[in-house]
mmCIF file of C-alpha atoms in Angstrom:
data_model
loop_
_atom_site.group_PDB
_atom_site.id
_atom_site.type_symbol
_atom_site.label_atom_id
_atom_site.label_comp_id
_atom_site.label_asym_id
_atom_site.label_seq_id
_atom_site.Cartn_x
_atom_site.Cartn_y
_atom_site.Cartn_z
ATOM 1 C CA ALA A 102 -0.082 -0.157 0.121
ATOM 2 C CA ALA A 103 2.716 2.701 0.728
ATOM 3 C CA GLY A 104 4.397 1.470 -2.888
ATOM 4 C CA VAL A 105 7.857 0.302 -1.267
ATOM 5 C CA SER A 106 10.082 -2.567 -1.139
ATOM 6 C CA GLY A 107 8.840 -5.695 0.837
ATOM 7 C CA VAL A 108 12.479 -6.597 0.980
ATOM 8 C CA LEU A 109 13.823 -3.512 1.922
ATOM 9 C CA ALA A 110 10.912 -3.362 4.817
ATOM 10 C CA VAL A 111 12.058 -6.214 6.179
ATOM 11 C CA VAL A 112 15.602 -5.362 5.870
ATOM 12 C CA VAL A 113 14.711 -2.194 8.431
ATOM 13 C CA LEU A 114 12.480 -4.413 10.711
ATOM 14 C CA GLY A 115 15.463 -6.700 11.153
ATOM 15 C CA LEU A 116 17.477 -2.944 12.344
ATOM 16 C CA LEU A 117 15.141 -1.944 14.712
ATOM 17 C CA VAL A 118 14.545 -4.892 16.178
ATOM 18 C CA SER A 119 18.439 -5.801 16.875
ATOM 19 C CA ARG A 120 18.278 -2.148 18.003
ATOM 20 C CA GLY A 121 16.043 -1.944 20.482
ATOM 21 C CA GLY A 122 13.417 -4.648 20.378
ATOM 22 C CA LYS A 123 15.367 -7.587 21.614
ATOM 23 C CA TYR A 124 15.376 -5.484 25.310
ATOM 24 C CA THR A 125 11.655 -6.147 24.747
ATOM 25 C CA PHE A 126 12.122 -9.813 24.612
ATOM 26 C CA SER A 127 12.246 -12.491 28.246
ATOM 27 C CA PRO A 128 14.863 -14.278 28.549
ATOM 28 C CA ALA A 129 13.128 -17.460 27.688
ATOM 29 C CA ALA A 130 11.780 -16.012 24.343
ATOM 30 C CA SER A 131 15.266 -14.836 23.961
ATOM 31 C CA ALA A 132 16.517 -18.251 24.426
ATOM 32 C CA VAL A 133 13.838 -19.490 21.876
ATOM 33 C CA ALA A 134 14.760 -16.587 19.377
ATOM 34 C CA HIS A 135 18.182 -17.468 19.432
ATOM 35 C CA ALA A 136 17.671 -21.119 18.557
ATOM 36 C CA ALA A 137 14.734 -20.853 16.295
ATOM 37 C CA LEU A 138 16.015 -17.779 14.128
ATOM 38 C CA PRO A 139 19.279 -18.642 12.506
ATOM 39 C CA MET A 140 17.779 -22.000 11.048
ATOM 40 C CA ALA A 141 14.454 -19.877 9.357
ATOM 41 C CA ALA A 142 17.156 -17.383 8.195
ATOM 42 C CA HIS A 143 19.495 -20.504 6.921
ATOM 43 C CA VAL A 144 16.255 -21.967 5.724
ATOM 44 C CA ALA A 145 15.388 -18.736 3.629
ATOM 45 C CA GLU A 146 18.097 -17.900 2.488
ATOM 46 C CA THR A 147 18.627 -21.566 0.892
ATOM 47 C CA LEU A 148 15.399 -20.785 -1.169
ATOM 48 C CA VAL A 149 16.020 -17.619 -2.393
ATOM 49 C CA PHE A 150 19.652 -19.193 -3.878
ATOM 50 C CA PHE A 151 17.774 -22.126 -5.364
ATOM 51 C CA LEU A 152 15.010 -20.007 -6.775
ATOM 52 C CA ALA A 153 17.738 -17.493 -8.330
ATOM 53 C CA GLY A 154 19.580 -20.651 -9.803
ATOM 54 C CA VAL A 155 16.892 -21.901 -11.670
ATOM 55 C CA ILE A 156 15.818 -18.711 -13.197
ATOM 56 C CA THR A 157 18.619 -17.292 -13.981
ATOM 57 C CA TRP A 158 19.021 -20.781 -15.796
ATOM 58 C CA THR A 159 15.490 -20.212 -17.188
ATOM 59 C CA ALA A 160 16.232 -16.683 -18.463
ATOM 60 C CA LEU A 161 19.297 -17.493 -20.017
ATOM 61 C CA THR A 162 17.434 -20.340 -21.862
ATOM 62 C CA GLY A 163 14.510 -18.754 -22.401
ATOM 63 C CA PRO A 164 12.977 -17.830 -25.425
ATOM 64 C CA GLY A 165 13.834 -13.906 -26.490
ATOM 65 C CA SER A 166 16.625 -14.092 -23.361
ATOM 66 C CA ALA A 167 19.955 -13.244 -25.970
ATOM 67 C CA VAL A 168 21.934 -11.936 -22.813
ATOM 68 C CA PRO A 169 25.591 -11.585 -23.544
ATOM 69 C CA LEU A 170 27.685 -13.909 -21.076
ATOM 70 C CA TRP A 171 30.804 -11.687 -21.353
ATOM 71 C CA HIS A 172 28.624 -8.699 -19.163
ATOM 72 C CA ALA A 173 28.799 -10.741 -15.877
ATOM 73 C CA PRO A 174 32.263 -10.705 -15.309
ATOM 74 C CA VAL A 175 33.097 -6.808 -16.932
ATOM 75 C CA LEU A 176 30.150 -6.157 -13.919
ATOM 76 C CA TYR A 177 31.850 -7.649 -11.385
ATOM 77 C CA LEU A 178 34.795 -5.350 -12.041
ATOM 78 C CA LEU A 179 32.922 -2.225 -11.904
ATOM 79 C CA LEU A 180 31.382 -2.860 -8.335
ATOM 80 C CA LEU A 181 34.859 -3.846 -7.408
ATOM 81 C CA LEU A 182 35.834 -0.267 -8.857
ATOM 82 C CA VAL A 183 32.864 1.390 -7.783
ATOM 83 C CA ARG A 184 33.073 -0.046 -4.226
ATOM 84 C CA ALA A 185 37.188 1.364 -3.840
ATOM 85 C CA ALA A 186 35.967 4.560 -4.913
ATOM 86 C CA THR A 187 33.715 5.105 -2.928
ATOM 87 C CA LEU A 188 35.657 3.852 0.658
ATOM 88 C CA ALA A 189 38.874 6.067 -1.153
ATOM 89 C CA LEU A 190 36.083 9.277 -0.752
ATOM 90 C CA LEU A 191 34.985 7.974 2.589
ATOM 91 C CA TYR A 192 38.335 7.055 3.568
ATOM 92 C CA PRO A 193 38.730 10.431 5.696
ATOM 93 C CA ALA A 194 36.195 9.926 7.888
ATOM 94 C CA LEU A 195 37.043 6.419 8.245
ATOM 95 C CA LYS A 196 40.289 7.329 9.395
ATOM 96 C CA TYR A 197 39.222 10.404 11.999
ATOM 97 C CA THR A 198 36.132 8.718 13.309
ATOM 98 C CA GLY A 199 34.310 5.543 14.705
ATOM 99 C CA TYR A 200 36.823 2.926 14.720
ATOM 100 C CA SER A 201 39.636 4.874 13.120
ATOM 101 C CA MET A 202 40.169 2.467 10.393
ATOM 102 C CA ASN A 203 43.321 2.154 8.582
ATOM 103 C CA LEU A 204 44.277 1.498 4.695
ATOM 104 C CA ARG A 205 44.667 -2.592 5.376
ATOM 105 C CA GLU A 206 41.399 -2.594 6.953
ATOM 106 C CA VAL A 207 39.801 -0.755 4.601
ATOM 107 C CA ALA A 208 41.251 -2.851 2.076
ATOM 108 C CA VAL A 209 39.985 -6.031 3.337
ATOM 109 C CA VAL A 210 36.529 -4.254 3.310
ATOM 110 C CA CYS A 211 36.525 -2.854 -0.070
ATOM 111 C CA TYR A 212 37.483 -6.615 -0.929
ATOM 112 C CA ALA A 213 35.320 -8.562 1.441
ATOM 113 C CA GLY A 214 32.215 -7.003 0.136
ATOM 114 C CA LEU A 215 29.525 -9.909 -0.951
ATOM 115 C CA ARG A 216 26.175 -9.834 -2.513
ATOM 116 C CA GLY A 217 24.113 -12.416 -1.050
ATOM 117 C CA ALA A 218 20.332 -13.001 -0.523
ATOM 118 C CA VAL A 219 19.371 -9.441 -0.565
ATOM 119 C CA ALA A 220 20.305 -8.222 -4.050
ATOM 120 C CA LEU A 221 19.027 -12.381 -5.462
ATOM 121 C CA ALA A 222 15.483 -11.312 -3.219
ATOM 122 C CA LEU A 223 15.111 -7.960 -5.054
ATOM 123 C CA SER A 224 16.282 -9.294 -8.981
ATOM 124 C CA LEU A 225 13.617 -11.941 -7.995
ATOM 125 C CA LEU A 226 10.600 -9.545 -7.358
ATOM 126 C CA LEU A 227 12.002 -7.473 -10.731
ATOM 127 C CA PHE A 228 11.832 -10.912 -12.754
ATOM 128 C CA GLN A 229 8.454 -10.957 -11.803
ATOM 129 C CA ASN A 230 7.527 -7.118 -12.740
ATOM 130 C CA GLU A 231 5.784 -7.604 -15.821
ATOM 131 C CA LEU A 232 5.549 -4.537 -16.851
ATOM 132 C CA LEU A 233 9.735 -4.262 -18.046
ATOM 133 C CA ASP A 234 10.298 -6.473 -21.258
ATOM 134 C CA ARG A 235 11.354 -10.302 -20.474
ATOM 135 C CA SER A 236 14.631 -9.545 -22.544
ATOM 136 C CA ASP A 237 15.397 -6.557 -19.825
ATOM 137 C CA ARG A 238 13.826 -8.545 -16.617
ATOM 138 C CA ALA A 239 16.391 -11.727 -18.003
ATOM 139 C CA ARG A 240 19.460 -9.545 -18.300
ATOM 140 C CA VAL A 241 19.204 -7.157 -15.265
ATOM 141 C CA HIS A 242 18.852 -11.101 -13.227
ATOM 142 C CA TYR A 243 21.356 -12.650 -15.270
ATOM 143 C CA LEU A 244 23.872 -9.427 -14.203
ATOM 144 C CA ILE A 245 23.061 -9.460 -10.236
ATOM 145 C CA ALA A 246 22.840 -13.170 -10.116
ATOM 146 C CA SER A 247 26.564 -13.698 -11.920
ATOM 147 C CA ALA A 248 27.529 -11.110 -9.661
ATOM 148 C CA VAL A 249 26.610 -12.604 -6.359
ATOM 149 C CA LEU A 250 27.825 -15.762 -7.247
ATOM 150 C CA LEU A 251 31.531 -14.657 -8.889
ATOM 151 C CA SER A 252 31.705 -12.538 -5.362
ATOM 152 C CA LEU A 253 31.176 -15.716 -3.698
ATOM 153 C CA LEU A 254 33.642 -18.162 -5.809
ATOM 154 C CA ILE A 255 36.513 -15.250 -5.902
ATOM 155 C CA ASN A 256 35.850 -13.120 -2.954
ATOM 156 C CA GLY A 257 34.693 -15.592 -0.485
ATOM 157 C CA THR A 258 37.594 -17.890 -1.196
ATOM 158 C CA THR A 259 40.336 -15.590 -1.318
ATOM 159 C CA THR A 260 39.356 -13.458 1.647
ATOM 160 C CA ARG A 261 41.509 -15.734 3.897
ATOM 161 C CA PRO A 262 44.598 -15.169 2.569
ATOM 162 C CA LEU A 263 44.312 -11.712 1.474
ATOM 163 C CA TYR A 264 43.713 -11.215 5.698
ATOM 164 C CA ALA A 265 46.640 -13.231 6.546
ATOM 165 C CA ALA A 266 49.010 -11.534 4.024
ATOM 166 C CA LEU A 267 48.151 -8.059 4.782
ATOM 167 C CA LYS A 268 48.638 -8.883 8.724
ATOM 168 C CA ILE A 269 46.286 -6.156 10.181
ATOM 169 C CA TYR A 270 46.666 -7.123 13.306
ATOM 170 C CA PRO A 271 49.869 -8.918 14.014
ATOM 171 C CA ALA A 272 50.342 -10.820 16.835
ATOM 172 C CA ASN A 273 52.397 -9.668 20.299
ATOM 173 C CA THR A 274 56.014 -11.001 20.498
ATOM 174 C CA PHE A 275 55.484 -10.640 24.150
ATOM 175 C CA ARG A 276 52.268 -12.783 24.484
ATOM 176 C CA ARG A 277 53.519 -16.195 23.726
ATOM 177 C CA VAL A 278 56.345 -15.742 26.844
ATOM 178 C CA VAL A 279 53.747 -14.007 29.231
ATOM 179 C CA VAL A 280 51.304 -17.189 28.298
ATOM 180 C CA GLU A 281 53.672 -19.570 28.763
ATOM 181 C CA ALA A 282 55.005 -17.892 31.827
ATOM 182 C CA ALA A 283 51.800 -18.027 33.024
ATOM 183 C CA MET A 284 51.100 -21.820 32.302
ATOM 184 C CA ASN A 285 54.325 -22.651 34.079
ATOM 185 C CA GLN A 286 53.353 -21.522 37.063
ATOM 186 C CA LEU A 287 49.815 -22.980 37.421
ATOM 187 C CA GLU A 288 51.467 -26.300 36.304
ATOM 188 C CA LEU A 289 53.740 -25.921 39.661
ATOM 189 C CA GLU A 290 51.126 -24.748 41.990
ATOM 190 C CA GLY A 291 49.002 -27.489 40.564
ATOM 191 C CA MET A 292 51.526 -30.023 41.487
ATOM 192 C CA ALA A 293 52.597 -28.777 44.517
ATOM 193 C CA GLU A 294 48.531 -29.237 45.323
ATOM 194 C CA ILE A 295 48.804 -32.613 44.493
ATOM 195 C CA ARG A 296 52.004 -33.585 46.242
ATOM 196 C CA ALA A 297 50.201 -32.640 49.332
ATOM 197 C CA GLN A 298 47.647 -34.352 48.635
ATOM 198 C CA LEU A 299 49.163 -36.780 48.252
ATOM 199 C CA LEU A 300 51.602 -36.484 51.021
ATOM 200 C CA ARG A 301 49.134 -35.717 53.706
ATOM 201 C CA PRO A 302 48.379 -38.960 56.345
ATOM 202 C CA ASN A 303 45.110 -40.073 56.547
ATOM 203 C CA ARG A 304 43.807 -39.436 60.193
ATOM 204 C CA GLY A 305 42.297 -43.054 60.805
ATOM 205 C CA ALA A 306 45.795 -44.967 59.318
ATOM 206 C CA GLY A 307 48.131 -42.157 61.313
ATOM 207 C CA HIS A 308 45.615 -43.473 64.492
ATOM 208 C CA ALA A 309 46.337 -47.147 63.685
ATOM 209 C CA ALA A 310 49.999 -46.342 63.202
ATOM 210 C CA ALA A 311 50.658 -44.475 66.071
ATOM 211 C CA ALA A 312 49.351 -46.995 68.314
ATOM 212 C CA GLY A 313 49.926 -49.804 66.542
ATOM 213 C CA PRO A 314 52.779 -51.815 68.219
ATOM 214 C CA GLY A 315 51.623 -50.953 71.729
ATOM 215 C CA HIS A 316 47.979 -51.567 71.022
ATOM 216 C CA GLY A 317 49.134 -55.200 69.357
ATOM 217 C CA LEU A 318 51.303 -56.500 72.733
ATOM 218 C CA ALA A 319 48.417 -55.339 74.475
ATOM 219 C CA ALA A 320 45.335 -57.105 72.850
ATOM 220 C CA GLY A 321 47.576 -60.283 73.084
ATOM 221 C CA HIS A 322 48.054 -60.227 76.528
ATOM 222 C CA GLY A 323 44.307 -59.667 76.985
ATOM 223 C CA GLY A 324 43.910 -62.714 74.792
ATOM 224 C CA GLY A 325 46.447 -64.562 76.481
ATOM 225 C CA GLN A 326 44.658 -63.792 79.539
ATOM 226 C CA ALA A 327 41.292 -64.659 78.684
ATOM 227 C CA ALA A 328 42.508 -67.817 77.311
ATOM 228 C CA GLY A 329 44.466 -69.054 80.344
ATOM 229 C CA GLU A 330 40.965 -68.125 82.491
ATOM 230 C CA ARG A 331 38.802 -69.989 80.468
ATOM 231 C CA ALA A 332 41.219 -73.073 80.643
ATOM 232 C CA THR A 333 41.304 -72.893 84.314
ATOM 233 C CA ASN A 334 37.784 -72.777 84.777
ATOM 234 C CA ALA A 335 37.540 -75.893 82.631
#
């Protein structure tokens, strides 16, 4: 009725719920939401990607769908260049405000930007719009789906090596020394406690050991007297 996109409306609703709506849930409802919502999101994304693949193939092989295949890699490169230009333009604001990002962090943000379910959902809505020509709808959906696929195959598989090569957050050289010293101290304290427990005498055994020889002789003497008295009476 408002004439806006339902997909973007759901995205805005998610942002609002994440910002302040989560505090209105009770602890029990929060636990249920944390268990159920990730599974529902996974199922929804799987359906979106499946439908996008089916419709992409239909758009490529259907009648009147002459889509040049080489447009996909060109669009992928243009998207990377546009993203890099945007981050370069906003770099002063990113550096001196907020988290104060450096060039290495900006490079990872530029390269690791993936296109996913939201773009595919919007392209599916566009593909169902009968007001546009079928060839135009097929071309737009093919380009969007190809950009998503290429970003997942290329960026998604090479972001980790890029992150490791840039060494954005190098490890502290003293961290390993501190950790080893702490582990050695814990081991010494633990061994000392175990040794103390093993060497600690048992109270019952200690009393028996302390009264052992004398107590045994007294018991034997008492037993001998009792046996002698019984023999005399007999």
